[in-house]
Coordinates of C-alpha atoms in Angstrom, one line a residue:
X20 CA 0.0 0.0 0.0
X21 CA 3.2 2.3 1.2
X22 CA 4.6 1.7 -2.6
X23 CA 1.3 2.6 -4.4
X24 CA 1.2 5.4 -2.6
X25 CA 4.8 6.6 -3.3
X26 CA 4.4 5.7 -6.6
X27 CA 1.0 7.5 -7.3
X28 CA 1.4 11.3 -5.9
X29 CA 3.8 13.3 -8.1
X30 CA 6.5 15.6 -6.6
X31 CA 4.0 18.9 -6.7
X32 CA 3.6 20.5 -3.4
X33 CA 0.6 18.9 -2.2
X34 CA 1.8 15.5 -2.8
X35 CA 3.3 14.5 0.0
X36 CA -0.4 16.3 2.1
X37 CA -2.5 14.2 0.1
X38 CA -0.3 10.9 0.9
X39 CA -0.5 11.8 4.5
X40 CA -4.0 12.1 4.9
X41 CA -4.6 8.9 2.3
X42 CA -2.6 7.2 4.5
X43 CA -4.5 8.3 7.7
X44 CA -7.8 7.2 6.5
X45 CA -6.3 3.5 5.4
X46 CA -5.0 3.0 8.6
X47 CA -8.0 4.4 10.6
X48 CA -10.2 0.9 10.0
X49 CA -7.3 -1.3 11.2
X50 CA -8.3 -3.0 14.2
X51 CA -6.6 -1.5 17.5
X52 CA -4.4 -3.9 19.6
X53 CA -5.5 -5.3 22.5
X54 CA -4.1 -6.6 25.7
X55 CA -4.9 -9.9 27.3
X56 CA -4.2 -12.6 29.4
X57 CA -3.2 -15.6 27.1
X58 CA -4.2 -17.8 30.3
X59 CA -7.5 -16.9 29.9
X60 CA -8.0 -17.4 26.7
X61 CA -8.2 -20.7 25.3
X62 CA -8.1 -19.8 21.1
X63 CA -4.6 -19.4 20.3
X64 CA -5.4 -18.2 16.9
X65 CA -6.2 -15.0 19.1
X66 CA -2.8 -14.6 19.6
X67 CA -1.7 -14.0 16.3
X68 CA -0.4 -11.0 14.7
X69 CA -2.1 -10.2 11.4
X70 CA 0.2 -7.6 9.6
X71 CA 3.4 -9.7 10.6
X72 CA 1.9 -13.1 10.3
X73 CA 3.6 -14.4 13.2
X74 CA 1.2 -17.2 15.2
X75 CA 2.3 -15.6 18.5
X76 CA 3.3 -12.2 19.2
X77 CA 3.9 -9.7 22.7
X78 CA 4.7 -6.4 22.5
X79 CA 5.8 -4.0 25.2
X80 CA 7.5 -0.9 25.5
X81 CA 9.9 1.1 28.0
X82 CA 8.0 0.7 31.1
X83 CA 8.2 4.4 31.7
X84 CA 5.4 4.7 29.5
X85 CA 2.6 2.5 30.1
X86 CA 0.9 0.8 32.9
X87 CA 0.2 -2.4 31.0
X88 CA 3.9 -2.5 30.0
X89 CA 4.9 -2.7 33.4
X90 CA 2.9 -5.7 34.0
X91 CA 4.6 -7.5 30.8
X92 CA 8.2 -6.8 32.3
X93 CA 7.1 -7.6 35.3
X94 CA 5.4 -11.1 33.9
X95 CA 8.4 -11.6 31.8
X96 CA 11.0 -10.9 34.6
X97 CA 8.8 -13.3 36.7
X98 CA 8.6 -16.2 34.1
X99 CA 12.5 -15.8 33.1
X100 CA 13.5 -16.2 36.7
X101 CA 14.9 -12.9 37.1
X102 CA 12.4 -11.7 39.6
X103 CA 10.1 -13.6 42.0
X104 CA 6.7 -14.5 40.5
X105 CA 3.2 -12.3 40.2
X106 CA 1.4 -12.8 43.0
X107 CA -1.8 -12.5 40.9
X108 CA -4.7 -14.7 39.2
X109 CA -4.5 -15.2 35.8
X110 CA -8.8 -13.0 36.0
X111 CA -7.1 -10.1 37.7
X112 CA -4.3 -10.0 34.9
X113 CA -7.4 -10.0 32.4
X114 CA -9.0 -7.0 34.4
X115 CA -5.9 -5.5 34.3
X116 CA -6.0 -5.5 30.6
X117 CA -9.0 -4.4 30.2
X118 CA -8.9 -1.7 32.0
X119 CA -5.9 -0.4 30.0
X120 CA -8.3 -1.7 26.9
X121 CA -10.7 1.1 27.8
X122 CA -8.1 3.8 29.1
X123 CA -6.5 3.4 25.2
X124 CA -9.7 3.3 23.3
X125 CA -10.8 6.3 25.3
X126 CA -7.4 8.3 24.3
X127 CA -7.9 7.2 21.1
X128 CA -11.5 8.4 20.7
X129 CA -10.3 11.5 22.6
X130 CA -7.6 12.2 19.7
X131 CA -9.5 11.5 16.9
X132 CA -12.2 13.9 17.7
X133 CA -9.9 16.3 18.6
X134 CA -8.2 16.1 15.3
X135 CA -11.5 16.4 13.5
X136 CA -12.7 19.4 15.8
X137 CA -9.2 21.4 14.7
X138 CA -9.1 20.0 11.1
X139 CA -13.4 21.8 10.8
X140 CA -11.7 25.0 12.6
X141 CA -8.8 24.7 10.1
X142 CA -11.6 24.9 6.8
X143 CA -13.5 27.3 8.4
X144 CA -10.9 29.8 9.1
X145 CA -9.4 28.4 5.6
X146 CA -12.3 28.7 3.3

């Protein structure tokens, strides 16, 4: 999709706007990631990561960042021995997720309308 869209702007000045916002609305539809608890859930085809078609996939960040990546160091450290183990159930993981599921999905919702409320200022003041 990247290459198409290299390939079909020119080098005017507006290319390189309309291949930004193209690529915006492509990428809008994807489905968001989610965290889980793989112990809770039995379907391991749920574990798979689509765009890199790998059967099982984590992904985690500095910890600096995110609450839910300090629970995967802190699972990771746990299950590599480094660190004693999590002292929680597998369900309170899983509400742990979800919580950050709807903290995320709320940001997200939060930033999309916010970009939509300055982009309608933007044509207003813009013509």
């Amino acid at each position: 999709l990247q290459k198409s869209l290299n390939e079909t702007f020119g080098a005017d000045k507006y290319s390189e706007a309309r291949k930004e916002v193209l690529t915006n609305m492509f990428s809008r539809p994807m489905q968001m990631a989610l965290y889980f608890c793989t112990g809770v859930l039995e379907d391991e085809t749920l574990f798979r990561h689509y765009a890199l078609n790998v059967p099982f996939y984590t992904h985690f960040t500095s910890p600096i960042r995110r609450y839910a990546d300090i629970i995967v160091h802190r699972l990771l450290s746990a299950s590599l021995g480094a660190s004693s183990p999590i002292k929680m159930e597998k369900e309170a993981i899983q509400k742990q997720a979800d919580h950050c599921n709807d903290r995320k999905m709320a940001s997200k919702r939060v930033q999309e309308l916010s970009a939509d409320l300055f982009f309608a200022v933007f044509v207003r003041v813009r013509g």
